């Protein structure tokens, strides 16, 4: 084989075979030595092993070729790879021991590689730049090379020829001569040692080894990615995953470009496989903690306004605790205890507290059970709403349900007097939110709808009713409730008149009300037309149908008395003017 390589003028022959023992026939060794000398550019391999000495002392042992062959060859070197990684991968170029160079270094030196002009001891670490997977180099078997016509003539001319095994070969106790490369992760095929030697030799000849990024730059990169990964904790998990994916893509593209363009590599798996996943987990964990804290704050803030179920619902939403609000459509309720202010003047504060506690308990229960929100307790009044902070499509109906329960349940007896709950209900647009300050949370609502609901509650004492609703509420109730139209009023502070209704009960609560309601409403119609005598008849009939007393009928009869004693104003429309709040 060597004679053919010599005849075809192969540039260099590299033996990945250790000739460390003489042949049984000395003539064979002599013939081989002569062939080495005839070619002149033959590099032999030496085996390398580490022998365990006394205690923890380890000794390097190099088994060189036999002296006859060693002297005939152009040089020899260590064939072993160091270090061998746990996955049996070879990543770093081994330049040899302190006494014996590696075989690839010796071959590169014979071929005039620039790096071999430097002392081996001064050459820093170099990493192997693999050119491809197994079988990237052309190869033929020895049988093909020796067989006439097995390979074309001049096939080996001016080539570097490496001779070695392609199957498992061992020496000095090692058991394999195949090694993992970066391409083995994809192809699942290890490369024979002779191909690894060929790769290292070309790296040394062409200066194509890989260099590791300088430590300061690599540390800076790790710090920057670490900061970016830490910042993921301030993002929501979905957006954090997107950002982490973009950073990972950037790292992969940068690593690819540096390796293939500048032959520089860095520990890209640290930011990609450690920092970014940790940052993403931190993002999810941080958001979970922040969300848990936010839910706790929201539930605490609304625990006094809402039922536990509604407070949990708000805590699960995106409610903003910061000062400010937003415009929403709601239905507002104001309640008040009739004549309680006058009676409470003669009561001990402890008795007042006990009465209010009982009253607020009943009122609050009715509101919360109907999914309302307690906004404030103001003296003996309760300000509540539906539609905010939790959206409620049936806010007017929910408020009416609560008012019916309040009308039935919240009557208190104080000093022998029965105190009724008066209620005013109006629907409209309000500004709702944290209208306190950065120091104190105060969920509230402001707007004309709130003011008008309060006016309706006060209007009950003039018309002797218990629950008054605006026309805006009446239009949303449908047929589920019994109401009576009370006419048009112009309340204090309003330039336009408003239509007001009395909410009596649910439709299935009582029977026989339709007749007296229709009689009363006919009376209001003729009142608005200015026909006071006929209006009086209808209103008196209403009182009789109701057992001799009816607050709104009495109110209008008093109005008729006043109007009959004075001249009817020009442009009379039947609108009742109320100058007091």
Coordinates of C-alpha atoms in Angstrom, one line a residue:
X1 CA 0.0 0.0 0.0
X2 CA 2.7 2.4 1.0
X3 CA 4.6 1.7 -2.3
X4 CA 1.6 2.7 -4.3
X5 CA 1.1 5.9 -2.2
X6 CA 4.8 6.6 -2.8
X7 CA 4.5 6.0 -6.6
X8 CA 1.5 8.2 -6.8
X9 CA 3.3 10.9 -4.8
X10 CA 0.9 11.3 -1.9
X11 CA 1.9 14.3 0.1
X12 CA 1.8 12.6 3.5
X13 CA 0.9 9.3 5.0
X14 CA -0.6 9.3 8.5
X15 CA -0.9 6.0 10.3
X16 CA -3.7 5.8 12.9
X17 CA -2.1 2.5 13.9
X18 CA 0.3 1.8 16.7
X19 CA 3.4 -0.3 15.7
X20 CA 4.6 -0.7 19.3
X21 CA 5.7 -4.4 19.0
X22 CA 8.0 -6.1 16.5
X23 CA 6.6 -8.4 13.9
X24 CA 7.2 -12.2 14.2
X25 CA 9.3 -11.9 11.1
X26 CA 12.1 -9.2 11.4
X27 CA 12.2 -9.0 7.6
X28 CA 8.7 -7.6 7.6
X29 CA 9.6 -4.8 9.9
X30 CA 12.7 -4.1 7.8
X31 CA 10.7 -4.0 4.6
X32 CA 8.1 -1.6 6.2
X33 CA 10.9 0.6 7.5
X34 CA 12.4 0.8 4.0
X35 CA 9.0 1.8 2.6
X36 CA 8.8 4.6 5.2
X37 CA 12.2 5.9 4.2
X38 CA 11.4 5.6 0.5
X39 CA 8.3 7.8 0.9
X40 CA 9.9 10.2 3.3
X41 CA 6.6 11.8 4.7
X42 CA 5.2 9.1 7.0
X43 CA 3.8 9.9 10.4
X44 CA 3.3 7.1 12.9
X45 CA 1.1 7.0 15.9
X46 CA 1.9 6.4 19.6
X47 CA -0.5 5.0 22.2
X48 CA -1.2 7.1 25.3
X49 CA -2.5 6.0 28.6
X50 CA -2.6 7.3 32.2
X51 CA -1.3 4.9 34.8
X52 CA -2.5 5.1 38.4
X53 CA 0.5 5.4 40.7
X54 CA 0.9 5.4 44.4
X55 CA -1.9 7.2 46.2
X56 CA -3.5 9.8 44.0
X57 CA -0.4 10.1 41.8
X58 CA -1.1 9.6 38.1
X59 CA 1.6 9.0 35.4
X60 CA 1.3 9.6 31.7
X61 CA 2.6 6.7 29.6
X62 CA 3.4 6.9 25.9
X63 CA 3.9 3.7 23.9
X64 CA 6.0 4.8 20.9
X65 CA 6.5 2.7 17.7
X66 CA 9.4 0.2 17.7
X67 CA 12.7 1.9 17.2
X68 CA 13.3 0.5 13.7
X69 CA 10.1 2.0 12.4
X70 CA 10.4 5.2 14.5
X71 CA 13.8 6.0 12.9
X72 CA 12.5 5.3 9.4
X73 CA 9.4 7.5 9.7
X74 CA 9.4 11.3 9.3
X75 CA 8.0 11.5 12.8
X76 CA 5.5 10.1 15.3
X77 CA 3.0 11.5 17.8
X78 CA 0.3 10.6 20.3
X79 CA -2.9 9.3 18.7
X80 CA -5.1 9.7 21.8
X81 CA -7.7 12.5 22.2
X82 CA -7.9 14.5 25.3
X83 CA -10.1 15.2 27.0
X84 CA -12.8 12.7 26.1
X85 CA -16.2 14.1 27.3
X86 CA -18.8 11.9 29.1
X87 CA -20.7 11.5 25.9
X88 CA -17.5 10.2 24.3
X89 CA -17.3 13.4 22.2
X90 CA -14.0 15.0 21.1
X91 CA -14.3 18.8 21.2
X92 CA -10.9 20.2 22.0
X93 CA -7.7 19.8 20.0
X94 CA -5.0 17.8 21.9
X95 CA -1.5 19.0 21.0
X96 CA 0.3 16.2 22.8
X97 CA 2.2 15.6 26.1
X98 CA 5.0 17.7 27.4
X99 CA 7.5 15.3 25.7
X100 CA 5.7 13.9 22.7
X101 CA 3.5 16.0 20.3
X102 CA 0.2 14.7 19.0
X103 CA 0.4 12.9 15.7
X104 CA -1.8 15.5 14.0
X105 CA 0.6 18.3 15.3
X106 CA 3.5 16.4 13.9
X107 CA 1.8 15.9 10.5
X108 CA 0.8 19.6 10.4
X109 CA 4.4 20.5 11.2
X110 CA 5.7 18.4 8.3
X111 CA 3.2 20.0 6.0
X112 CA 4.3 23.5 7.1
X113 CA 1.3 24.7 9.1
X114 CA 1.8 28.2 10.5
X115 CA 0.6 27.3 14.0
X116 CA 3.4 24.7 14.4
X117 CA 6.0 27.5 14.2
X118 CA 4.9 28.5 17.7
X119 CA 5.9 26.5 20.8
X120 CA 3.2 24.0 21.6
X121 CA 3.2 25.1 25.2
X122 CA 2.2 28.7 24.3
X123 CA -0.6 27.7 22.0
X124 CA -3.9 28.4 23.7
X125 CA -6.9 26.1 23.7
X126 CA -8.4 25.3 20.3
X127 CA -11.7 23.7 19.6
X128 CA -12.4 21.3 16.7
X129 CA -14.3 22.7 13.7
X130 CA -16.0 19.6 12.3
X131 CA -16.8 19.8 8.6
X132 CA -19.6 17.4 8.5
X133 CA -21.0 14.1 9.8
X134 CA -19.4 10.7 9.5
X135 CA -18.1 9.8 5.9
X136 CA -17.6 13.5 5.0
X137 CA -14.1 12.5 3.9
X138 CA -13.6 10.2 0.8
X139 CA -12.3 6.8 1.8
X140 CA -11.5 3.4 0.2
X141 CA -10.6 0.1 1.8
X142 CA -7.1 -1.3 1.6
X143 CA -8.4 -4.1 -0.5
X144 CA -9.7 -1.6 -3.1
X145 CA -6.4 0.3 -3.0
X146 CA -4.4 -2.8 -3.7
X147 CA -6.7 -4.5 -6.2
X148 CA -5.9 -3.7 -9.8
X149 CA -8.6 -1.3 -11.0
X150 CA -10.0 -0.9 -7.5
X151 CA -9.4 2.8 -7.6
X152 CA -8.3 5.0 -10.5
X153 CA -4.7 5.6 -11.2
X154 CA -3.2 8.7 -9.6
X155 CA -6.1 8.6 -7.1
X156 CA -3.7 9.4 -4.2
X157 CA -1.6 12.0 -6.0
X158 CA -0.8 15.0 -3.9
X159 CA -3.2 13.9 -1.2
X160 CA -2.9 13.5 2.5
X161 CA -3.7 9.9 3.2
X162 CA -4.7 8.7 6.7
X163 CA -4.7 4.9 7.3
X164 CA -6.7 3.6 10.1
X165 CA -9.6 1.4 11.2
X166 CA -13.2 2.2 10.6
X167 CA -14.6 -0.4 13.0
X168 CA -14.0 -0.7 16.7
X169 CA -10.3 -0.9 17.4
X170 CA -8.7 -0.7 20.8
X171 CA -5.3 -0.3 22.3
X172 CA -3.9 -0.1 25.7
X173 CA -7.1 -1.0 27.4
X174 CA -9.4 1.3 25.4
X175 CA -12.4 -0.3 23.9
X176 CA -13.5 1.9 21.0
X177 CA -12.2 4.1 18.2
X178 CA -15.4 5.9 17.4
X179 CA -16.4 9.3 18.8
X180 CA -19.3 11.6 19.1
X181 CA -19.3 14.8 17.0
X182 CA -21.9 17.6 16.9
X183 CA -23.5 15.9 13.9
X184 CA -23.9 12.7 15.8
X185 CA -26.9 14.2 17.7
X186 CA -28.8 14.3 14.4
X187 CA -27.5 11.2 12.5
X188 CA -27.0 9.1 15.7
X189 CA -23.7 7.9 14.0
X190 CA -20.3 8.3 15.7
X191 CA -17.3 9.1 13.5
X192 CA -14.2 6.8 13.5
X193 CA -11.0 8.2 15.0
X194 CA -9.3 8.4 11.7
X195 CA -11.9 11.0 10.5
X196 CA -11.5 13.0 13.7
X197 CA -7.7 13.0 13.1
X198 CA -8.4 14.2 9.5
X199 CA -10.6 17.0 10.8
X200 CA -8.0 18.2 13.3
X201 CA -5.2 18.0 10.7
X202 CA -7.2 20.2 8.3
X203 CA -8.0 22.6 11.1
X204 CA -4.3 23.0 11.9
X205 CA -3.3 23.3 8.3
X206 CA -5.9 26.0 7.3
X207 CA -6.2 27.7 10.7
X208 CA -9.9 26.8 10.8
X209 CA -10.2 25.7 14.4
X210 CA -12.9 27.3 16.6
X211 CA -12.0 30.0 19.1
X212 CA -14.0 30.6 22.2
X213 CA -15.4 34.1 22.7
X214 CA -13.2 36.2 25.0
X215 CA -14.2 35.8 28.7
X216 CA -15.1 39.5 29.3
X217 CA -17.4 39.5 26.2
X218 CA -19.0 36.2 27.2
X219 CA -19.6 37.3 30.8
X220 CA -21.1 40.5 29.5
X221 CA -23.4 38.5 27.2
X222 CA -24.5 36.3 30.0
X223 CA -25.2 39.3 32.2
X224 CA -27.2 41.0 29.5
X225 CA -29.3 37.9 28.8
X226 CA -29.6 37.4 32.6
X227 CA -31.0 40.9 32.9
X228 CA -33.4 40.3 30.0
X229 CA -34.5 37.0 31.6
X230 CA -35.0 38.7 34.9
X231 CA -37.1 41.4 33.2
X232 CA -39.4 38.7 32.0
X233 CA -40.8 38.6 35.6
X234 CA -42.4 42.0 34.9
X235 CA -44.3 40.7 31.9
X236 CA -47.4 38.5 31.7
X237 CA -46.6 34.9 31.0
X238 CA -47.9 34.9 27.4
X239 CA -45.9 38.0 26.4
X240 CA -42.9 36.7 28.4
X241 CA -43.0 33.5 26.4
X242 CA -43.0 35.5 23.2
X243 CA -40.1 37.7 24.3
X244 CA -38.2 34.7 25.5
X245 CA -38.7 33.0 22.2
X246 CA -37.5 36.0 20.3
X247 CA -34.4 36.2 22.5
X248 CA -33.8 32.5 22.1
X249 CA -34.0 32.9 18.3
X250 CA -31.6 35.7 18.5
X251 CA -29.1 33.7 20.5
X252 CA -29.4 30.7 18.1
X253 CA -28.9 33.0 15.0
X254 CA -25.9 34.7 16.7
X255 CA -24.3 31.5 17.7
X256 CA -24.8 30.1 14.1
X257 CA -23.4 33.3 12.5
X258 CA -20.4 33.4 14.8
X259 CA -19.4 29.8 14.3
X260 CA -19.9 29.7 10.5
X261 CA -18.7 33.2 9.8
X262 CA -16.0 34.0 12.4
X263 CA -15.2 30.5 13.8
X264 CA -16.1 31.8 17.3
X265 CA -18.2 29.9 19.7
X266 CA -19.6 30.8 23.1
X267 CA -21.5 28.9 25.8
X268 CA -24.9 29.6 24.2
X269 CA -26.6 26.8 26.1
X270 CA -26.2 28.8 29.4
X271 CA -28.5 31.7 28.3
X272 CA -30.7 29.5 26.0
X273 CA -31.1 26.4 28.2
X274 CA -30.7 27.9 31.7
X275 CA -31.2 31.7 31.9
X276 CA -34.2 32.0 29.6
X277 CA -36.2 29.0 31.1
X278 CA -35.4 30.3 34.6
X279 CA -36.5 33.7 33.6
X280 CA -39.7 32.4 32.1
X281 CA -40.4 30.3 35.2
X282 CA -39.7 33.5 37.3
X283 CA -42.1 35.4 35.1
X284 CA -44.9 32.9 35.7
X285 CA -44.1 32.6 39.4
X286 CA -43.8 36.4 39.8
X287 CA -47.1 37.0 38.0
X288 CA -48.7 34.3 40.1
X289 CA -47.5 36.0 43.3
X290 CA -48.5 39.5 42.0
X291 CA -51.9 38.2 40.9
X292 CA -52.4 36.5 44.3
X293 CA -51.5 39.7 46.1
X294 CA -53.8 41.7 43.8
X295 CA -56.7 39.3 44.3
X296 CA -56.1 39.5 48.1
X297 CA -56.1 43.3 48.0
X298 CA -59.2 43.4 45.8
X299 CA -61.1 40.9 47.9
X300 CA -60.2 42.9 51.0
X301 CA -61.2 46.2 49.4
X302 CA -64.6 44.9 48.2
X303 CA -65.2 42.5 51.1
X304 CA -67.2 45.3 52.8
X305 CA -69.2 46.2 49.7
X306 CA -70.1 42.9 48.2
X307 CA -71.0 39.3 49.0
X308 CA -68.1 36.9 49.2
X309 CA -69.0 35.4 45.8
X310 CA -69.1 38.9 44.1
X311 CA -65.8 39.9 45.8
X312 CA -64.2 36.7 44.4
X313 CA -65.5 37.5 41.0
X314 CA -64.0 41.0 41.1
X315 CA -60.7 39.6 42.4
X316 CA -60.6 37.3 39.4
X317 CA -61.2 40.2 37.0
X318 CA -58.9 43.0 35.8
X319 CA -60.2 45.6 38.2
X320 CA -57.9 48.6 38.6
X321 CA -57.3 49.8 42.2
X322 CA -55.6 53.0 41.1
X323 CA -57.4 56.3 41.8
X324 CA -59.8 57.2 39.0
X325 CA -62.9 55.7 37.4
X326 CA -64.7 54.9 34.2
X327 CA -68.2 55.7 32.8
X328 CA -70.6 52.9 33.2
X329 CA -74.4 52.4 33.0
X330 CA -75.8 51.4 36.4
X331 CA -78.9 51.4 38.5
X332 CA -78.6 53.3 41.8
X333 CA -80.5 52.8 45.0
X334 CA -80.8 55.1 48.0
X335 CA -82.6 53.9 51.1
X336 CA -83.5 55.8 54.2
X337 CA -85.5 55.1 57.4
X338 CA -88.6 57.2 57.7
X339 CA -88.6 59.7 60.6
X340 CA -85.5 58.1 62.1
X341 CA -83.6 61.3 62.6
X342 CA -86.3 62.9 64.8
X343 CA -86.8 59.7 66.8
X344 CA -83.1 59.1 67.3
X345 CA -82.7 62.5 69.1
X346 CA -84.4 61.0 72.2
X347 CA -82.5 57.7 72.1
X348 CA -79.2 56.7 73.8
X349 CA -76.3 56.3 71.3
X350 CA -76.1 52.6 72.1
X351 CA -79.8 52.2 71.2
X352 CA -79.2 54.1 67.9
X353 CA -76.2 51.9 67.1
X354 CA -78.3 48.7 67.8
X355 CA -81.2 49.9 65.6
X356 CA -78.8 50.9 62.7
X357 CA -76.9 47.6 63.0
X358 CA -80.2 45.7 62.7
X359 CA -81.4 47.9 59.8
X360 CA -78.1 47.8 57.9
X361 CA -78.0 44.0 58.4
X362 CA -81.4 43.5 56.8
X363 CA -80.8 46.1 54.0
X364 CA -77.3 44.8 53.2
X365 CA -78.5 41.2 53.0
X366 CA -81.3 42.1 50.6
X367 CA -78.8 44.0 48.3
X368 CA -76.0 41.5 48.4
X369 CA -78.3 38.5 47.8
X370 CA -79.5 40.3 44.6
X371 CA -75.9 40.8 43.5
X372 CA -75.7 44.5 44.3
X373 CA -72.8 46.5 45.6
X374 CA -72.9 48.5 48.9
X375 CA -71.3 51.8 48.0
X376 CA -71.7 53.7 51.3
X377 CA -73.6 53.9 54.6
X378 CA -74.6 57.5 55.1
X379 CA -76.1 58.1 58.5
X380 CA -79.2 55.9 58.4
X381 CA -79.1 55.8 54.6
X382 CA -77.7 53.1 52.3
X383 CA -76.2 53.9 48.9
X384 CA -76.0 50.8 46.6
X385 CA -75.7 50.1 42.9
X386 CA -76.0 47.4 40.2
X387 CA -73.8 47.3 37.1
X388 CA -70.5 48.2 38.6
X389 CA -67.9 47.1 39.5
X390 CA -69.3 43.9 38.1
X391 CA -71.2 44.2 34.9
X392 CA -74.8 43.2 35.3
X393 CA -77.1 43.3 32.1
X394 CA -80.2 43.1 34.3
X395 CA -79.1 45.8 36.7
X396 CA -82.5 47.6 36.9
X397 CA -84.4 44.3 37.5
X398 CA -81.9 43.3 40.2
X399 CA -82.4 46.6 41.9
X400 CA -86.2 46.3 41.7
X401 CA -86.0 42.8 43.2
X402 CA -83.9 44.1 46.1
X403 CA -86.4 47.0 46.6
X404 CA -89.3 44.6 46.8
X405 CA -87.5 42.7 49.6
X406 CA -86.6 45.9 51.4
X407 CA -90.2 47.1 51.2
X408 CA -91.4 43.9 52.8
X409 CA -88.6 43.2 55.4
X410 CA -87.1 46.4 56.6
X411 CA -89.8 47.8 58.9
X412 CA -88.5 48.6 62.4
X413 CA -90.6 49.4 65.6
X414 CA -88.9 52.1 67.6
X415 CA -90.6 53.6 70.7
X416 CA -93.9 52.2 69.5
X417 CA -93.5 53.7 66.0
X418 CA -93.2 51.6 62.9
X419 CA -90.4 52.9 60.7
X420 CA -90.5 52.1 57.0
X421 CA -87.6 51.9 54.6
X422 CA -88.0 54.5 51.8
X423 CA -86.2 53.7 48.5
X424 CA -85.3 55.7 45.4
X425 CA -84.1 54.0 42.2
X426 CA -82.7 55.5 39.0
X427 CA -80.8 54.1 36.0
X428 CA -78.2 56.2 34.2
X429 CA -74.5 56.7 33.4
X430 CA -72.1 57.4 36.3
X431 CA -68.3 57.7 36.9
X432 CA -67.4 54.6 39.0
X433 CA -64.1 53.6 40.5
X434 CA -61.6 54.4 43.2
X435 CA -62.6 58.0 43.9
X436 CA -60.6 58.2 47.1
X437 CA -56.9 58.9 46.9
X438 CA -53.6 57.1 46.7
X439 CA -53.7 56.8 50.5
X440 CA -57.2 55.5 50.9
X441 CA -59.3 53.3 48.7
X442 CA -62.8 54.5 48.3
X443 CA -65.0 52.8 45.7
X444 CA -67.8 55.2 44.8
X445 CA -69.9 56.7 42.0
X446 CA -70.6 60.2 41.0
X447 CA -73.0 61.7 38.4
X448 CA -76.5 63.0 37.9
X449 CA -77.9 59.5 38.1
X450 CA -76.7 59.2 41.7
X451 CA -78.1 62.6 42.6
X452 CA -81.5 61.8 41.1
X453 CA -81.8 58.5 42.9
X454 CA -81.2 60.4 46.2
X455 CA -83.9 62.9 45.2
X456 CA -86.4 60.1 44.5
X457 CA -85.8 58.6 47.9
X458 CA -86.5 62.0 49.4
X459 CA -89.6 62.4 47.3
X460 CA -91.2 59.5 49.0
X461 CA -91.9 61.6 52.1
X462 CA -94.0 64.1 50.0
X463 CA -96.1 61.6 48.2
X464 CA -96.2 59.1 51.1
X465 CA -94.8 56.2 49.1
X466 CA -92.1 53.7 50.0
X467 CA -90.4 52.9 46.7
X468 CA -90.1 55.3 43.8
X469 CA -88.5 54.6 40.5
X470 CA -87.6 56.7 37.5
X471 CA -89.1 56.1 34.1
X472 CA -85.6 54.9 33.0
X473 CA -85.9 52.1 35.5
X474 CA -89.6 51.3 34.6
X475 CA -88.7 50.9 30.9
X476 CA -86.2 48.1 31.8
X477 CA -88.5 46.1 34.2
X478 CA -90.9 44.6 31.6
X479 CA -94.0 42.9 33.0
X480 CA -92.6 41.3 36.1
X481 CA -93.5 44.0 38.6
X482 CA -96.6 46.0 39.6
X483 CA -96.0 49.8 39.3
X484 CA -98.2 52.8 39.1
X485 CA -97.5 56.0 37.2
X486 CA -97.4 59.0 39.4
X487 CA -97.1 61.7 36.8
X488 CA -94.4 64.2 35.8
X489 CA -92.4 66.1 38.4
X490 CA -89.8 68.8 38.2
X491 CA -87.6 68.3 41.3
X492 CA -85.3 70.9 42.8
X493 CA -82.1 71.2 40.8
X494 CA -83.6 69.9 37.6
X495 CA -84.6 72.1 34.7
X496 CA -86.5 69.3 32.9
X497 CA -89.4 67.3 34.2
X498 CA -89.2 63.6 34.9
X499 CA -91.7 60.9 34.9
X500 CA -91.9 59.0 38.2
X501 CA -93.5 55.6 39.1
X502 CA -94.2 53.8 42.3
X503 CA -92.9 50.3 42.6
X504 CA -95.5 48.3 44.5
X505 CA -94.4 44.6 44.4
X506 CA -93.7 41.7 42.1
X507 CA -96.6 40.8 39.8
X508 CA -97.4 37.6 41.6
X509 CA -97.3 39.1 45.1
X510 CA -100.9 40.5 45.3
X511 CA -104.1 40.4 43.4
X512 CA -106.8 43.0 42.8
X513 CA -104.4 45.9 42.4
X514 CA -105.0 46.5 38.7
X515 CA -108.4 48.2 39.2
X516 CA -107.4 50.9 41.7
X517 CA -104.1 51.5 39.8
X518 CA -106.0 52.2 36.6
X519 CA -108.5 54.5 38.4
X520 CA -105.6 56.4 39.9
X521 CA -103.8 56.8 36.6
X522 CA -107.0 58.1 35.0
X523 CA -107.2 60.7 37.7
X524 CA -103.6 61.8 37.0
X525 CA -104.4 62.1 33.3
X526 CA -107.4 64.4 33.9
X527 CA -105.3 66.3 36.5
X528 CA -102.7 67.0 33.8
X529 CA -105.5 68.1 31.5
X530 CA -106.6 70.6 34.1
X531 CA -110.0 68.9 34.9
X532 CA -109.6 69.0 38.7
X533 CA -113.2 68.1 39.7
X534 CA -113.1 64.8 37.7
X535 CA -109.5 64.2 38.9
X536 CA -110.8 64.6 42.5
X537 CA -113.5 62.0 41.8
X538 CA -110.9 59.4 40.5
X539 CA -108.5 60.1 43.4
X540 CA -111.3 59.8 46.0
X541 CA -112.4 56.5 44.4
X542 CA -108.8 55.3 44.6
X543 CA -108.7 56.0 48.3
X544 CA -111.9 54.1 48.8
X545 CA -110.6 51.1 46.8
X546 CA -107.5 51.1 49.0
X547 CA -109.3 51.1 52.3
X548 CA -109.7 54.9 52.8
X549 CA -106.0 55.9 52.5
X550 CA -103.6 56.3 49.7
X551 CA -100.5 58.6 49.9
X552 CA -100.2 59.7 46.3
X553 CA -104.0 60.3 46.0
X554 CA -103.8 62.4 49.2
X555 CA -100.8 64.3 47.7
X556 CA -102.7 65.2 44.5
X557 CA -105.9 66.1 46.4
X558 CA -103.9 68.6 48.4
X559 CA -102.4 69.9 45.2
X560 CA -105.9 70.3 43.7
X561 CA -107.1 72.2 46.7
X562 CA -104.2 74.7 46.3
X563 CA -104.7 75.0 42.5
X564 CA -108.5 75.6 42.8
X565 CA -107.8 78.5 45.2
X566 CA -105.4 80.1 42.7
X567 CA -105.6 80.9 39.1
X568 CA -104.3 78.1 36.9
X569 CA -101.0 79.1 35.3
X570 CA -100.8 79.8 31.6
X571 CA -99.5 76.8 29.6
X572 CA -100.5 74.3 32.3
X573 CA -99.1 70.8 31.5
X574 CA -99.8 69.0 34.8
X575 CA -96.1 69.0 35.8
X576 CA -95.8 69.1 39.6
X577 CA -93.2 71.5 40.8
X578 CA -91.1 70.5 43.9
X579 CA -88.9 73.3 45.3
X580 CA -87.4 71.3 48.2
X581 CA -84.9 68.5 48.0

